[in-house]
Structure formats: C-alpha cells, structure tokens
Amino acid sequence: MPDELKRPYPAIPRQQISGFRNILVHNYLGDIDAQTVQAIVQQHLPPLEAAIRSMLAC
C-alpha cells in the first residue's frame, strides 16, 4: 500500500497485522487453537473494518 494511503491512518497496526498473518500462515507458534483466532478476530477486526470503510469512503 502506498505511503500516501497509509499516512492518514497511523492507528492501523500494519506490522501487527502482518505479523499475525505470518504466525498463522507459517505456523511459527505450533498449532494455534481456533478460540485464540476467534478472540483476536472478534476483538480486533471491527476497528480495522471501520478504518478501512472510512478509507474507502474518501
């Protein structure tokens, strides 16, 4: 994503999102239980979705 698009939204934790993706895809921590993934999605996805919707509305 170009810096021009990222700059207005510094609150989006891009490095953490990328890191979580790497953990899931590469299985760095061994088996990750579904409850952990569900908790992360329920807690962190709604604010991310709101930020992305805001970006798309511009």
PDB file of C-alpha atoms in Angstrom:
ATOM      1  CA  MET A   1       0.000   0.000   0.000  1.00  0.00           C
ATOM      2  CA  PRO A   2       1.471   3.380  -0.940  1.00  0.00           C
ATOM      3  CA  ASP A   3       2.565   5.661   1.907  1.00  0.00           C
ATOM      4  CA  GLU A   4       0.092   8.315   0.757  1.00  0.00           C
ATOM      5  CA  LEU A   5      -2.770   5.974   1.637  1.00  0.00           C
ATOM      6  CA  LYS A   6      -1.271   4.783   4.925  1.00  0.00           C
ATOM      7  CA  ARG A   7      -0.218   8.160   6.318  1.00  0.00           C
ATOM      8  CA  PRO A   8      -3.722   9.432   7.254  1.00  0.00           C
ATOM      9  CA  TYR A   9      -4.397   6.249   9.251  1.00  0.00           C
ATOM     10  CA  PRO A  10      -1.495   5.796  11.673  1.00  0.00           C
ATOM     11  CA  ALA A  11      -3.713   3.941  14.165  1.00  0.00           C
ATOM     12  CA  ILE A  12      -3.930   0.869  11.911  1.00  0.00           C
ATOM     13  CA  PRO A  13      -1.344  -1.560  13.317  1.00  0.00           C
ATOM     14  CA  ARG A  14       0.023  -2.772   9.980  1.00  0.00           C
ATOM     15  CA  GLN A  15       3.077  -4.504  11.419  1.00  0.00           C
ATOM     16  CA  GLN A  16       0.955  -6.417  13.939  1.00  0.00           C
ATOM     17  CA  ILE A  17      -1.499  -7.456  11.220  1.00  0.00           C
ATOM     18  CA  SER A  18       1.347  -8.676   9.045  1.00  0.00           C
ATOM     19  CA  GLY A  19       2.966 -10.430  11.996  1.00  0.00           C
ATOM     20  CA  PHE A  20      -0.255 -12.234  12.903  1.00  0.00           C
ATOM     21  CA  ARG A  21      -0.680 -13.327   9.309  1.00  0.00           C
ATOM     22  CA  ASN A  22       2.863 -14.719   9.306  1.00  0.00           C
ATOM     23  CA  ILE A  23       2.239 -16.599  12.547  1.00  0.00           C
ATOM     24  CA  LEU A  24      -0.897 -18.194  11.098  1.00  0.00           C
ATOM     25  CA  VAL A  25       0.482 -18.989   7.657  1.00  0.00           C
ATOM     26  CA  HIS A  26       3.906 -20.229   8.716  1.00  0.00           C
ATOM     27  CA  ASN A  27       2.747 -21.836  11.967  1.00  0.00           C
ATOM     28  CA  TYR A  28       5.584 -20.214  13.940  1.00  0.00           C
ATOM     29  CA  LEU A  29       3.997 -20.965  17.297  1.00  0.00           C
ATOM     30  CA  GLY A  30       2.914 -24.501  16.529  1.00  0.00           C
ATOM     31  CA  ASP A  31      -0.766 -25.271  16.497  1.00  0.00           C
ATOM     32  CA  ILE A  32      -2.873 -22.212  17.202  1.00  0.00           C
ATOM     33  CA  ASP A  33      -6.263 -23.042  18.613  1.00  0.00           C
ATOM     34  CA  ALA A  34      -9.428 -21.759  16.995  1.00  0.00           C
ATOM     35  CA  GLN A  35     -10.517 -19.996  20.199  1.00  0.00           C
ATOM     36  CA  THR A  36      -7.430 -17.770  20.103  1.00  0.00           C
ATOM     37  CA  VAL A  37      -8.039 -16.854  16.471  1.00  0.00           C
ATOM     38  CA  GLN A  38     -11.730 -16.216  17.170  1.00  0.00           C
ATOM     39  CA  ALA A  39     -10.900 -13.933  20.114  1.00  0.00           C
ATOM     40  CA  ILE A  40      -8.429 -11.947  18.029  1.00  0.00           C
ATOM     41  CA  VAL A  41     -10.901 -11.605  15.158  1.00  0.00           C
ATOM     42  CA  GLN A  42     -13.758 -10.534  17.438  1.00  0.00           C
ATOM     43  CA  GLN A  43     -11.636  -8.006  19.293  1.00  0.00           C
ATOM     44  CA  HIS A  44      -9.524  -6.515  16.523  1.00  0.00           C
ATOM     45  CA  LEU A  45     -11.435  -6.930  13.292  1.00  0.00           C
ATOM     46  CA  PRO A  46     -14.294  -4.450  13.959  1.00  0.00           C
ATOM     47  CA  PRO A  47     -11.976  -1.422  14.464  1.00  0.00           C
ATOM     48  CA  LEU A  48      -9.947  -2.435  11.413  1.00  0.00           C
ATOM     49  CA  GLU A  49     -13.110  -2.797   9.351  1.00  0.00           C
ATOM     50  CA  ALA A  50     -14.254   0.667  10.446  1.00  0.00           C
ATOM     51  CA  ALA A  51     -10.920   2.178   9.464  1.00  0.00           C
ATOM     52  CA  ILE A  52     -10.977   0.506   6.061  1.00  0.00           C
ATOM     53  CA  ARG A  53     -14.565   1.606   5.424  1.00  0.00           C
ATOM     54  CA  SER A  54     -13.512   5.144   6.307  1.00  0.00           C
ATOM     55  CA  MET A  55     -10.613   4.921   3.865  1.00  0.00           C
ATOM     56  CA  LEU A  56     -12.867   3.656   1.086  1.00  0.00           C
ATOM     57  CA  ALA A  57     -15.439   6.402   1.689  1.00  0.00           C
ATOM     58  CA  CYS A  58     -12.891   9.120   0.882  1.00  0.00           C
TER      59      CYS A  58
END
